[in-house]
mmCIF file of N, CA and C in Angstrom:
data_model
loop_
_atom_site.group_PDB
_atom_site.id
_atom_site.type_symbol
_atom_site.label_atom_id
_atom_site.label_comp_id
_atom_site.label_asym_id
_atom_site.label_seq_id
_atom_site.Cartn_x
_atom_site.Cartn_y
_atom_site.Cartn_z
ATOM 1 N N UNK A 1 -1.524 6.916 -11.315
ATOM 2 C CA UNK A 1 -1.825 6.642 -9.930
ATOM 3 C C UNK A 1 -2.865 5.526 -9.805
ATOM 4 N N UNK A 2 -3.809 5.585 -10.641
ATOM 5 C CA UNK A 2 -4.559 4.258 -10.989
ATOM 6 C C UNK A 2 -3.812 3.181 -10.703
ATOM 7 N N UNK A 3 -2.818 2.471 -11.262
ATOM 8 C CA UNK A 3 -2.459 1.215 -11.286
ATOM 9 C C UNK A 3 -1.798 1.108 -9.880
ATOM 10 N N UNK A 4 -1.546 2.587 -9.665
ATOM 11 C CA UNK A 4 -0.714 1.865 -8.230
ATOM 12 C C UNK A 4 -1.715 1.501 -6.829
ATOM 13 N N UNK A 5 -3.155 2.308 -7.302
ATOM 14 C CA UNK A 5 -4.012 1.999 -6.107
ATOM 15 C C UNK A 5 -4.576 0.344 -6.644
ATOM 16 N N UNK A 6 -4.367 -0.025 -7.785
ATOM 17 C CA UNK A 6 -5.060 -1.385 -7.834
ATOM 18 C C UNK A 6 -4.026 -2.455 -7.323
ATOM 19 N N UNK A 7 -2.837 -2.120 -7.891
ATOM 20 C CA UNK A 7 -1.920 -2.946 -6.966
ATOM 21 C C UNK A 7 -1.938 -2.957 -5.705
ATOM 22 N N UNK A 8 -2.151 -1.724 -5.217
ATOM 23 C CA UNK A 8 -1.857 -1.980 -3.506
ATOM 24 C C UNK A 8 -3.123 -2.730 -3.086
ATOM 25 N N UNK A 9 -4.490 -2.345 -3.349
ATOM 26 C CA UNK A 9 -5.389 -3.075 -3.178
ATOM 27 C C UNK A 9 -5.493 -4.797 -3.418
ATOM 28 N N UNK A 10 -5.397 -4.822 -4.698
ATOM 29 C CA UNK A 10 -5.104 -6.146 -4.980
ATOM 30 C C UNK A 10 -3.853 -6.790 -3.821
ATOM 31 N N UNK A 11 -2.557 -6.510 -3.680
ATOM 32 C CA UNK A 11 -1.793 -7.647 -2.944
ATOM 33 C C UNK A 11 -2.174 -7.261 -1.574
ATOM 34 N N UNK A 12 -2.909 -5.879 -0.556
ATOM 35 C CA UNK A 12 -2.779 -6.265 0.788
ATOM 36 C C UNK A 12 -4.387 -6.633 1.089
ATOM 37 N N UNK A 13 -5.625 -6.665 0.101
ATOM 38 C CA UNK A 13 -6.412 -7.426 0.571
ATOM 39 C C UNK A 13 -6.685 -8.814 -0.032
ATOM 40 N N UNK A 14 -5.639 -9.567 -1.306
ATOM 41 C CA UNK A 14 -6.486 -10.482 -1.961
ATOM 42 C C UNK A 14 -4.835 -11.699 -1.824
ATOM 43 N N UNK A 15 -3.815 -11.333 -2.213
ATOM 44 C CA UNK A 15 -2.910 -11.750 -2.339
ATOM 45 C C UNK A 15 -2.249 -12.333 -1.091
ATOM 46 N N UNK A 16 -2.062 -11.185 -0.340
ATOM 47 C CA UNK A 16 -1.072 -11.653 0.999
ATOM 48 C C UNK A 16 -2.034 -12.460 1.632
ATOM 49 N N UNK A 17 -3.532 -12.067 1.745
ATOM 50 C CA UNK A 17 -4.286 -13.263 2.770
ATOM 51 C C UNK A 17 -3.811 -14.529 1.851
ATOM 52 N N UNK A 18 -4.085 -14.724 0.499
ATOM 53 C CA UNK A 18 -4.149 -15.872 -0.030
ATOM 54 C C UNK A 18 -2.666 -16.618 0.156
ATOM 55 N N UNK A 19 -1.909 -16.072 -0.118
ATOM 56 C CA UNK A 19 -0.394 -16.422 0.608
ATOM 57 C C UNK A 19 -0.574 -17.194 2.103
ATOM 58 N N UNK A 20 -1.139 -16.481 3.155
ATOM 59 C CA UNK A 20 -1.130 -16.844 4.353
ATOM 60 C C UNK A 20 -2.075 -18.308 4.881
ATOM 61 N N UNK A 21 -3.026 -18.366 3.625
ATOM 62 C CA UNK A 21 -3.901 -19.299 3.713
ATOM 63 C C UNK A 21 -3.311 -20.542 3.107
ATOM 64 N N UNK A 22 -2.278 -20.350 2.021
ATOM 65 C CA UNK A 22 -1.387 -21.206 1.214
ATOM 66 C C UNK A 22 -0.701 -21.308 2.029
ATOM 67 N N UNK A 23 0.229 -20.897 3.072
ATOM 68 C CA UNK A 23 1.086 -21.306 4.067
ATOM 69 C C UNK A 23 1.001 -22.039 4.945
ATOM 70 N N UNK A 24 -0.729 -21.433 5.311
ATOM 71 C CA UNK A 24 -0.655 -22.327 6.928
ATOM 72 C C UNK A 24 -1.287 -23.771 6.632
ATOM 73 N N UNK A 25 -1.958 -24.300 5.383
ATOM 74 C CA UNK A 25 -2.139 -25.287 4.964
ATOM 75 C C UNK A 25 -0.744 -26.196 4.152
ATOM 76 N N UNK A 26 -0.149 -25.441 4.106
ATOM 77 C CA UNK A 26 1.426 -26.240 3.558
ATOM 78 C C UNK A 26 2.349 -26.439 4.565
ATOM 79 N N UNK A 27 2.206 -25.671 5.643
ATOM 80 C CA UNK A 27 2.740 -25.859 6.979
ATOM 81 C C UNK A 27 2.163 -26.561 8.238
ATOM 82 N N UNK A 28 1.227 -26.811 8.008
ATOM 83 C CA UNK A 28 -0.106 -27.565 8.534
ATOM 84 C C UNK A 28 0.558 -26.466 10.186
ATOM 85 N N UNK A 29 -0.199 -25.732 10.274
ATOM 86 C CA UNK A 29 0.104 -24.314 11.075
ATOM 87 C C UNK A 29 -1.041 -24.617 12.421
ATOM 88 N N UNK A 30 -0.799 -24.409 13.469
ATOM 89 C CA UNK A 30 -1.918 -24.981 14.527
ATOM 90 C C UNK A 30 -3.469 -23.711 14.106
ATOM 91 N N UNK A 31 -4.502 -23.789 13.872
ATOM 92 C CA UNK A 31 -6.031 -23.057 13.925
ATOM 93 C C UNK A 31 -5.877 -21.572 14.368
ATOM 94 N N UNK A 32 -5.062 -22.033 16.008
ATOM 95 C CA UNK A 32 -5.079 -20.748 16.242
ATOM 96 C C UNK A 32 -4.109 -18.985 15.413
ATOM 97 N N UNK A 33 -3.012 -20.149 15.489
ATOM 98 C CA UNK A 33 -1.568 -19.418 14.574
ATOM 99 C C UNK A 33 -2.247 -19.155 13.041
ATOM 100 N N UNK A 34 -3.465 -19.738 12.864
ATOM 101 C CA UNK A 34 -3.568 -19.936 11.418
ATOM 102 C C UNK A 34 -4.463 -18.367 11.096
ATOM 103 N N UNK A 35 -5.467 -18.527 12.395
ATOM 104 C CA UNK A 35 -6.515 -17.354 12.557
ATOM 105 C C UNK A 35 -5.742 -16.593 12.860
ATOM 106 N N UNK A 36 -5.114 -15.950 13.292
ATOM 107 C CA UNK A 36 -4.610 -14.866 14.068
ATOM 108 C C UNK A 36 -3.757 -14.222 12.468
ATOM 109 N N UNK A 37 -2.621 -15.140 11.833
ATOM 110 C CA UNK A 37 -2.136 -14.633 11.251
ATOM 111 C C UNK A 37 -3.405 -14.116 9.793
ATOM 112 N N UNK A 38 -4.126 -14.893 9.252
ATOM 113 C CA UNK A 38 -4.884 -14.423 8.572
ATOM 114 C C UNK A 38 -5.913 -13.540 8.999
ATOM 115 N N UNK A 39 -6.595 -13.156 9.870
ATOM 116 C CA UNK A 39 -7.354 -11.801 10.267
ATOM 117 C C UNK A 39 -6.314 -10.639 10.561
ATOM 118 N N UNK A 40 -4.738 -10.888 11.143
ATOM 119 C CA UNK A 40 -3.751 -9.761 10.666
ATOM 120 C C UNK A 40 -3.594 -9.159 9.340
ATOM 121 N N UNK A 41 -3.403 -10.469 8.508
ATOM 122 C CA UNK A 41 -2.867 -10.239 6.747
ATOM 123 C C UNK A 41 -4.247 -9.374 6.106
ATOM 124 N N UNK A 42 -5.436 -9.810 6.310
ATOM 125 C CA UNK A 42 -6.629 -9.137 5.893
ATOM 126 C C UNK A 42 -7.083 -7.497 6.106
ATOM 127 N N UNK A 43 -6.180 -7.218 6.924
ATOM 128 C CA UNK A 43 -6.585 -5.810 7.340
ATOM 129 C C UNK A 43 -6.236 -4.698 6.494
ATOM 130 N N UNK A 44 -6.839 -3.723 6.282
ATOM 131 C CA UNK A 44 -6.363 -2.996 5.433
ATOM 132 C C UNK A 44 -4.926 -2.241 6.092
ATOM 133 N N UNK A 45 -4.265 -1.123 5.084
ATOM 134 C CA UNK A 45 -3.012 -0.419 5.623
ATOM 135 C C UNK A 45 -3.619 0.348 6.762
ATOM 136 N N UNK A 46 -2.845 0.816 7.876
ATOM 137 C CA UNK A 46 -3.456 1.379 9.180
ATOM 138 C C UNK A 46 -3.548 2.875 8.709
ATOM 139 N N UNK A 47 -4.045 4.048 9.356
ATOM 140 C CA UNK A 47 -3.831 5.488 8.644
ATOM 141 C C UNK A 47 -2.640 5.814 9.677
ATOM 142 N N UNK A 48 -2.028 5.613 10.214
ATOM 143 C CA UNK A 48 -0.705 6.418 10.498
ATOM 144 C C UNK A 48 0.327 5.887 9.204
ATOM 145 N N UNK A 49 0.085 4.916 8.300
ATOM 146 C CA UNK A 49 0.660 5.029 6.906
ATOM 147 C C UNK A 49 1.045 6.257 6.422
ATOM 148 N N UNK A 50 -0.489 7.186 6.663
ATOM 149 C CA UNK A 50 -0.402 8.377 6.262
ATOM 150 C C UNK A 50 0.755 9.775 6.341
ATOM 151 N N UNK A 51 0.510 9.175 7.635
ATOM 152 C CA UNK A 51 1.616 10.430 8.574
ATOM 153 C C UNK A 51 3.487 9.899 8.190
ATOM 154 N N UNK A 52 3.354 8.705 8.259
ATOM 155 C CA UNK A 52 4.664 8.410 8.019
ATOM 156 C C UNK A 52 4.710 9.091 6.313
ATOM 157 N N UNK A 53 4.497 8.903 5.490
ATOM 158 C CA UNK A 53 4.583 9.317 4.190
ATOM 159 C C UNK A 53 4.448 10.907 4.200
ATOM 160 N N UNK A 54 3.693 11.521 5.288
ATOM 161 C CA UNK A 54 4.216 13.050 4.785
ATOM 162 C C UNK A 54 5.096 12.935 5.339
ATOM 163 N N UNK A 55 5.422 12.586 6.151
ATOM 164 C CA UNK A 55 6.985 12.947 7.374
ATOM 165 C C UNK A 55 8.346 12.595 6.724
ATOM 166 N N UNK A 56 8.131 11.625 5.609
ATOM 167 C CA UNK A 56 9.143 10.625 4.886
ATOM 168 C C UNK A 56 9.055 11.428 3.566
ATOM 169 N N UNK A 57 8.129 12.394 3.292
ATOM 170 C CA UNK A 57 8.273 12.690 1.549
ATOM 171 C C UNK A 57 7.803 11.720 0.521
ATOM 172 N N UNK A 58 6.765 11.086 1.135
ATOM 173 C CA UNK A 58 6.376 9.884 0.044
ATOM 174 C C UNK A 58 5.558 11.053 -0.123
ATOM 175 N N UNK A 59 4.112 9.835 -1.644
ATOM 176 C CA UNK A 59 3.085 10.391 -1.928
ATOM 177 C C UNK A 59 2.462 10.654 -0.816
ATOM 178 N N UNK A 60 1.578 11.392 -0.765
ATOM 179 C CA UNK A 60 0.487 11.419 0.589
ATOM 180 C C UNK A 60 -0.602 11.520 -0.007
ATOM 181 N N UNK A 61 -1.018 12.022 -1.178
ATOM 182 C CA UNK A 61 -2.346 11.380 -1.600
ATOM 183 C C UNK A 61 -2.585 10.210 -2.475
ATOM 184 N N UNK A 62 -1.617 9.498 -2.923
ATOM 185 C CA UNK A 62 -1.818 8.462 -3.047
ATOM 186 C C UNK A 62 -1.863 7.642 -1.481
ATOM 187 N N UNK A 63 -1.348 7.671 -0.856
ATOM 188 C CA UNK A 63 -1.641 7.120 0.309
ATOM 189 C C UNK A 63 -2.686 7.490 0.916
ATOM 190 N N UNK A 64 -3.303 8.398 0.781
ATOM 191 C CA UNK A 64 -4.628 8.967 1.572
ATOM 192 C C UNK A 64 -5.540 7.603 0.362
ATOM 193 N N UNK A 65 -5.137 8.170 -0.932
ATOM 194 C CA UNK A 65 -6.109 6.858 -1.325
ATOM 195 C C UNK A 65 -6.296 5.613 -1.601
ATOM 196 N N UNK A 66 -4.988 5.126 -1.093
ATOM 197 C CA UNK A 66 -4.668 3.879 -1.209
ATOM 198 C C UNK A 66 -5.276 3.135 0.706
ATOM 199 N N UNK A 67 -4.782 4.230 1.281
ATOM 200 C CA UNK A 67 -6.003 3.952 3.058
ATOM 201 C C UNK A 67 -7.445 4.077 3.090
ATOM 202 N N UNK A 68 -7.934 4.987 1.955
ATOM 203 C CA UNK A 68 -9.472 4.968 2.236
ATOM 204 C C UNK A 68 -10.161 3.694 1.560
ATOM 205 N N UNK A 69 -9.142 3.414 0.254
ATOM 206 C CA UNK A 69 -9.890 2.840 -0.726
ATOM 207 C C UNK A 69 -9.817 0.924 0.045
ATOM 208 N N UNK A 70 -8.532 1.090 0.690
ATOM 209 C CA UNK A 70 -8.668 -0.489 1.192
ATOM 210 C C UNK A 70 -9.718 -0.498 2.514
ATOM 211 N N UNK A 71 -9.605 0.237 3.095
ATOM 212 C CA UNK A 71 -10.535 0.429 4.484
ATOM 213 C C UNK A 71 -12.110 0.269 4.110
ATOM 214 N N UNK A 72 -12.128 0.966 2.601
ATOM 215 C CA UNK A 72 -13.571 0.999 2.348
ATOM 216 C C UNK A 72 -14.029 -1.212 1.335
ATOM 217 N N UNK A 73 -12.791 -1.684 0.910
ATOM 218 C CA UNK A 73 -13.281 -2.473 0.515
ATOM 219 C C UNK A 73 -13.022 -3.676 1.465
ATOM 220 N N UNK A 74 -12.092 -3.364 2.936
ATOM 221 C CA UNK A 74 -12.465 -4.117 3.584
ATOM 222 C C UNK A 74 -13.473 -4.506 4.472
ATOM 223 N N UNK A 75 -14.424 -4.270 4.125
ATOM 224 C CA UNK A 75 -16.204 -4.061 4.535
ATOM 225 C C UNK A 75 -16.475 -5.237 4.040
ATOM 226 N N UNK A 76 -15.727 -5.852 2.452
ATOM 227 C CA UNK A 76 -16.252 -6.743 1.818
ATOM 228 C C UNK A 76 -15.170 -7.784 1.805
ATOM 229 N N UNK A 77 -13.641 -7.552 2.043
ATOM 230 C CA UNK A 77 -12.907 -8.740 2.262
ATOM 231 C C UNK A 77 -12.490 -9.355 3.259
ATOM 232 N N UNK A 78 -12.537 -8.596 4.287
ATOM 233 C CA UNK A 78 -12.180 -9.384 5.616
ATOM 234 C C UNK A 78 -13.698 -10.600 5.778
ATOM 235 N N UNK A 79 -15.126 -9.823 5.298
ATOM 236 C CA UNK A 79 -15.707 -11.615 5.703
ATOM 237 C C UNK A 79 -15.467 -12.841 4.782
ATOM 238 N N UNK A 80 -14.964 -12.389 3.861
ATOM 239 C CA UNK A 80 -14.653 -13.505 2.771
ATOM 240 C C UNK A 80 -13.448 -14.077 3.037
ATOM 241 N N UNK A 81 -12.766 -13.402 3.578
ATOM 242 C CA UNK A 81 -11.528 -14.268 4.462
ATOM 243 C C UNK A 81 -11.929 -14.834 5.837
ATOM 244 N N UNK A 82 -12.577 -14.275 6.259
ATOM 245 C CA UNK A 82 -13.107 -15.115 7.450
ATOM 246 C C UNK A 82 -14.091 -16.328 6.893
ATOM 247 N N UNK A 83 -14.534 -16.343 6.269
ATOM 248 C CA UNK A 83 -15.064 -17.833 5.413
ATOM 249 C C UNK A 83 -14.366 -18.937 4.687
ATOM 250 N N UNK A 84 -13.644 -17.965 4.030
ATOM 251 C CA UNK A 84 -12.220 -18.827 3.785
ATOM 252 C C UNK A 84 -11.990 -19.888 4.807
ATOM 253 N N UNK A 85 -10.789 -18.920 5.439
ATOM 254 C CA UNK A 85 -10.586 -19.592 6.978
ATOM 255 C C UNK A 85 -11.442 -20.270 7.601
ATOM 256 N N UNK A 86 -12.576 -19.993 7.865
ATOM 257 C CA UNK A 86 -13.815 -20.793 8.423
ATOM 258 C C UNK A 86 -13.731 -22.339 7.794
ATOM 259 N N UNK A 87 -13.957 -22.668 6.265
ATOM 260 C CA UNK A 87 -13.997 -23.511 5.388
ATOM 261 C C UNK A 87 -12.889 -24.452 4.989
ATOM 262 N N UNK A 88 -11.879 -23.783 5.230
ATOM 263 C CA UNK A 88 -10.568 -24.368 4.817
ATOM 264 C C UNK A 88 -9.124 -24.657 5.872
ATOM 265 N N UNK A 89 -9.631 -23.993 6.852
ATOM 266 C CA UNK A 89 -8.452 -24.340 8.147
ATOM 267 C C UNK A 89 -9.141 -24.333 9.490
ATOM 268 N N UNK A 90 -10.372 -24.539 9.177
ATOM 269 C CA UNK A 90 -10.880 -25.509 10.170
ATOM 270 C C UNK A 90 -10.683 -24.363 11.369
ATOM 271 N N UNK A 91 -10.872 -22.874 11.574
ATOM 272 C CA UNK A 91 -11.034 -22.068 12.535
ATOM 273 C C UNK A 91 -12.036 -21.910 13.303
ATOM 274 N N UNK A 92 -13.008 -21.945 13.062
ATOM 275 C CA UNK A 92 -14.370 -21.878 14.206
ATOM 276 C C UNK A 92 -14.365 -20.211 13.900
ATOM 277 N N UNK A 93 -13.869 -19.285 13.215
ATOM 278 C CA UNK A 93 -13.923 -17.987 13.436
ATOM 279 C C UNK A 93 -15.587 -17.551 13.577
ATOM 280 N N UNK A 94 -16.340 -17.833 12.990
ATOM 281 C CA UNK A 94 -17.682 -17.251 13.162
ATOM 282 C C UNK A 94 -18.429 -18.328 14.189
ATOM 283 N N UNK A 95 -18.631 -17.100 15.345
ATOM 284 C CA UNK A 95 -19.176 -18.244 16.761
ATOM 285 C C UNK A 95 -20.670 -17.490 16.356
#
């Protein structure tokens, strides 16, 4: 269960932003389209994840810890994506 909470961690807080930041600079994407989609991609999984996975027969405690554990390290990646963005697509995000 280890590897699967580092994977999920790793691609929905480090990967998919970095994807989205690689896009909207290869797409030359307008600031706003650029912010919006990267403070979406940064967020951790929502907790009704949760509920769908008991309701569906998935894991549910891997999902309980795959929601706490991103929620708790997005404390520390959403501002580093907002600096990102700040630095590199020209957002104005921090007024």
């Amino acid at each position: 269960q280890t590897w699967q909470l580092v994977v999920a961690l790793f691609c929905k807080l480090l990967a998919f932003p970095a994807l989205v930041v690689v896009a909207t600079l290869l797409f030359k994407m307008a600031p706003g389209l650029s912010a919006v989609l990267l403070l979406l991609t940064c967020l951790p999984a929502p907790p009704s994840a949760y509920i769908l996975a008991r309701q569906l027969g998935g894991n549910v405690s891997l999902m309980a810890n795959i929601i706490t554990l991103q929620t708790l390290f997005a404390f520390f990646t959403i501002p580093l994506w907002v600096d990102i963005g700040d630095r590199f697509l020209w957002l104005n995000l921090i007024l």
